[in-house]
């Protein structure tokens, strides 16, 4: 390590929180932030000179000072964009509203994919791939589908240098083309159920975009199934929303509320939509996954029929369900804090970072040797480890950097630790000295057990914290005034509801809140609609949302 | 099993070849084949009645008779399309030239992905994702790139109901947008090498399409890297073509010839292109993967620079490399035979199919029980097994069906086998009795070892067979007349070449053959160009290609 670079070495010996505060207060000095401005499509003809100057400036800047994050409480949106930029999760693409998913952000998406892909296959679904270009006429075939999607379409009108006879839609979702193909593959009840899924990109021409949460193009999986009976279709829809729910709780440590959408909020073309709704750190709701019972709507529009066991032709009963890269945004906004990202161990691309510490050159070899042994021990037991042995940065810089990247555990190894055969372990979720334990023996079986145990603890602790936050921000309401008060405090309101679609839209207009869902978990007892005073069968949850 | 369905049970006791011959001769009777006709975008308004009639017809037909494959020797292209349709690998999409990849075909692509994804990560590459919409102006920035790609572009001109100010290209490849982003991420030599990959769909407005081999939209991985020196870039390009080569030989059992493209055949925008060229069953060449040394071409066009260790600004040195769903076509056309697909065990979605056989109801339980035990044994040892226990089909039908699907091994279990505690095992690659072994003990460790051993044998045998086929169809030529003769016999010609680009184009015009590559493996000794008589440093391989 070069001595010139040791200026911030003192970080090591002061509690991270004070260092972090110092960093944060300098946030106003930050020169630019990619993600704050929406880039336009730029012409590059006049770019080079100016860009080069800018690059030189960036290059010359102290990189540590760039990594400053707006306090979450001060400006949640700025905090979110800062975390995405500084943790290198994503960047804007050159076309308005598009996003480049950078390796660290993509690795989180890969963790989501790996878990769900296994669950989909276990429940009998096969992956396949449908073309993304859909004839415009297809979109028009299901009445409410076209109404829902036509304002958001991107259209290809020129191919191979020629104007096309029929415009092609770049898929916003695939129900139409799926049904077109199902019609060719499904003949009799023996061909059912047909259970498929695809991992794909989709395009929706959104006007207000936000990285991960709402982008012009995004990545998702979309499941599509066809069944012989409405009961089977309903079972499928419930099965898939259950898989999403379990994923959210057990992997992402996000305590979603699972329920049914109101008619107003149901997917364009579906009979029923089930949803998982997550409370973000600013208390806004994020619709994080949906499962639609399509009934026979698309089957009727496309003539998707089968011959049943009695030789009678019937339309199939269908479902579709999806989770997208939006979920990555949900993870950031659920767990992150002022120091940056905080990742649940089960979906963290790096679960443990090892930071070796030495002052003198004669200490370096022993420290690096011990760090490398620790890395091998943990890696062999299946833990995702990163050893940050670069000598370009100080340990203090590295501490901040990997905290900002949300790595759940940090192992520090210095000369004294080597001498005593132990390491220091810090938890990302407990700041400062409280989260730091000294003298953990390097002995492999001890270290492995300790680390695995701590990762489990962090996983549980993130979920518990999110549950507590969620529950303390949901207000039970019995009048419209109660609801208005709850929403104006930024909270979620839960209350009995049996009013009309018009009343629902009135609530939205007057408070900005929508029905997120009728939750599966319903309170016992007689209910009275808080809006009309009529009897109500269910409570609904209202909130402002992304 | 219903007795009504036992009519073709005799299949079981006659050698498959005669049954197969009977099936094949009826191929002329086949009514329709999805993949033979190119579908147009159809209006659905007038569809229902006609389609329903057709569906009923299809439905009523004996399904076995549908599964007939044109003999390979009779019409290779028809055979190829028949295999794709009957093995349910793919289907046409509604838009001309697009393809729906069905679950069985997609599972082969997943096997390709799984292997390569691990190799890419082992060699330090990270996955990420770039938007597919590229401003039109980007494509125009690299002169030879725009020349190569502009005739093939699909353009989005309308978004969200409005005409766009700048047309957007649906990515045909991502070098331009990658460089746009690299310019923002690369500042100093410390940011290099930058090694990334994406799995994505790409669109090229091809006029002559063919499932898997050339489709309007296809799936691929595209690696993109930036380096500080030309040597590093060249090492990267060689490393990646080596990974592709090893994948082709060891996993897909395709003995590709690896080499460098001629200047004429080099990727639009690259300095050098390396390629793996595979010989298909009709002896045409398939370019199955490429690795490009881009030099500083895109870096200069986009101003992608870094500050080196001496503080001097330089353009980065870049590479890109790709393998696509085309490779699935290569697997079909390398190994398939008149009975259908033949899959190398290492990439087969199903490695072993178990067909239980019973005549009387009192035999059924014991046979199914034994079959299920065998399945569990093999599955536990990591073998991909399918137990076809449906009672809708006869064993004979199942034999044909799974042969057509290319499953490497079939295990048959009947009442006598149950009694003797043994099974019958048939190899897909050796037809008839020769490939069939009776009396293999069901004892788990014996069965597992036997099956693994056979799968290895099949894997090697497919490769050896393909090598023999390849080598017997490459002719060493020393005159242009030799070459003409070889090409007119449908073979590949290999001969010393140092002639001009014009001569190369003349060969193409006069014979239809192009230089596939200058192979890495070169013969020793002095060489004389077969076209000009001038000294030549290398031999080139000429062939007609897909």
Short mmCIF file of N, CA and C in Angstrom, two decimals, chain B residues 14 24 46 109 112 115 130 134 152 155 187 206 270 298 320 327 339 346 353 421 436 458 469 481 489 503 527 533 543:
data_model
loop_
_atom_site.label_atom_id
_atom_site.label_comp_id
_atom_site.label_asym_id
_atom_site.label_seq_id
_atom_site.Cartn_x
_atom_site.Cartn_y
_atom_site.Cartn_z
N UNK B 14 -40.66 -56.28 -33.85
CA UNK B 14 -39.98 -56.25 -35.14
C UNK B 14 -38.87 -55.20 -35.02
N UNK B 24 -41.85 -43.96 -42.99
CA UNK B 24 -41.29 -42.96 -43.89
C UNK B 24 -41.96 -42.95 -45.25
N UNK B 46 -61.53 -13.74 -40.20
CA UNK B 46 -62.25 -14.78 -40.94
C UNK B 46 -61.75 -16.17 -40.59
N UNK B 109 -31.05 -25.00 -25.74
CA UNK B 109 -30.43 -23.68 -25.59
C UNK B 109 -30.01 -23.46 -24.13
N UNK B 112 -26.79 -25.14 -23.47
CA UNK B 112 -25.69 -24.34 -24.04
C UNK B 112 -25.37 -23.18 -23.09
N UNK B 115 -23.51 -24.19 -19.72
CA UNK B 115 -22.08 -24.46 -19.86
C UNK B 115 -21.31 -23.17 -20.10
N UNK B 130 -27.78 -4.33 -21.57
CA UNK B 130 -27.89 -3.04 -22.27
C UNK B 130 -29.27 -2.93 -22.92
N UNK B 134 -31.39 1.49 -29.79
CA UNK B 134 -30.15 2.24 -30.03
C UNK B 134 -30.49 3.42 -30.94
N UNK B 152 -30.22 -4.34 -42.73
CA UNK B 152 -30.91 -5.37 -41.95
C UNK B 152 -31.64 -4.82 -40.73
N UNK B 155 -36.65 -0.70 -37.40
CA UNK B 155 -36.66 0.63 -36.80
C UNK B 155 -37.97 0.93 -36.10
N UNK B 187 -12.15 5.33 -17.23
CA UNK B 187 -11.40 6.57 -17.08
C UNK B 187 -9.90 6.29 -17.15
N UNK B 206 -33.55 -10.25 -41.92
CA UNK B 206 -33.05 -11.18 -42.93
C UNK B 206 -34.16 -11.47 -43.93
N UNK B 270 -14.78 -4.94 -37.40
CA UNK B 270 -13.68 -5.63 -36.71
C UNK B 270 -12.40 -5.57 -37.54
N UNK B 298 -14.11 0.94 -32.85
CA UNK B 298 -15.26 1.53 -32.15
C UNK B 298 -14.80 2.56 -31.13
N UNK B 320 -15.32 -8.45 -29.23
CA UNK B 320 -16.69 -8.93 -29.00
C UNK B 320 -16.78 -10.35 -29.54
N UNK B 327 -26.80 -22.23 -33.03
CA UNK B 327 -26.06 -23.44 -32.63
C UNK B 327 -26.99 -24.65 -32.49
N UNK B 339 -34.47 -41.11 -38.53
CA UNK B 339 -35.46 -41.29 -37.46
C UNK B 339 -35.71 -40.00 -36.69
N UNK B 346 -24.48 -34.89 -23.37
CA UNK B 346 -24.15 -33.75 -22.52
C UNK B 346 -25.06 -32.55 -22.71
N UNK B 353 -34.82 -42.24 -21.46
CA UNK B 353 -36.27 -42.36 -21.35
C UNK B 353 -36.60 -43.79 -20.94
N UNK B 421 -35.40 -59.07 -12.64
CA UNK B 421 -34.65 -57.97 -12.02
C UNK B 421 -33.69 -57.29 -12.98
N UNK B 436 -29.16 -52.70 -28.91
CA UNK B 436 -30.05 -53.12 -27.83
C UNK B 436 -29.36 -54.19 -26.98
N UNK B 458 -21.76 -42.94 -26.02
CA UNK B 458 -22.54 -42.28 -27.08
C UNK B 458 -21.95 -40.91 -27.39
N UNK B 469 -16.90 -38.09 -40.73
CA UNK B 469 -17.70 -37.50 -41.81
C UNK B 469 -17.03 -36.23 -42.33
N UNK B 481 -9.26 -25.69 -60.52
CA UNK B 481 -10.11 -26.77 -61.05
C UNK B 481 -10.40 -27.82 -59.98
N UNK B 489 -19.00 -31.32 -55.96
CA UNK B 489 -19.40 -32.57 -55.28
C UNK B 489 -20.00 -32.29 -53.90
N UNK B 503 -10.34 -12.03 -56.27
CA UNK B 503 -10.31 -13.46 -56.60
C UNK B 503 -11.25 -14.25 -55.68
N UNK B 527 4.08 -23.56 -49.49
CA UNK B 527 2.76 -23.57 -50.11
C UNK B 527 2.70 -22.59 -51.28
N UNK B 533 -0.58 -19.04 -58.09
CA UNK B 533 0.76 -19.62 -58.18
C UNK B 533 1.79 -18.88 -57.35
N UNK B 543 -16.03 -23.43 -48.77
CA UNK B 543 -17.22 -24.28 -48.78
C UNK B 543 -18.46 -23.44 -49.04
#
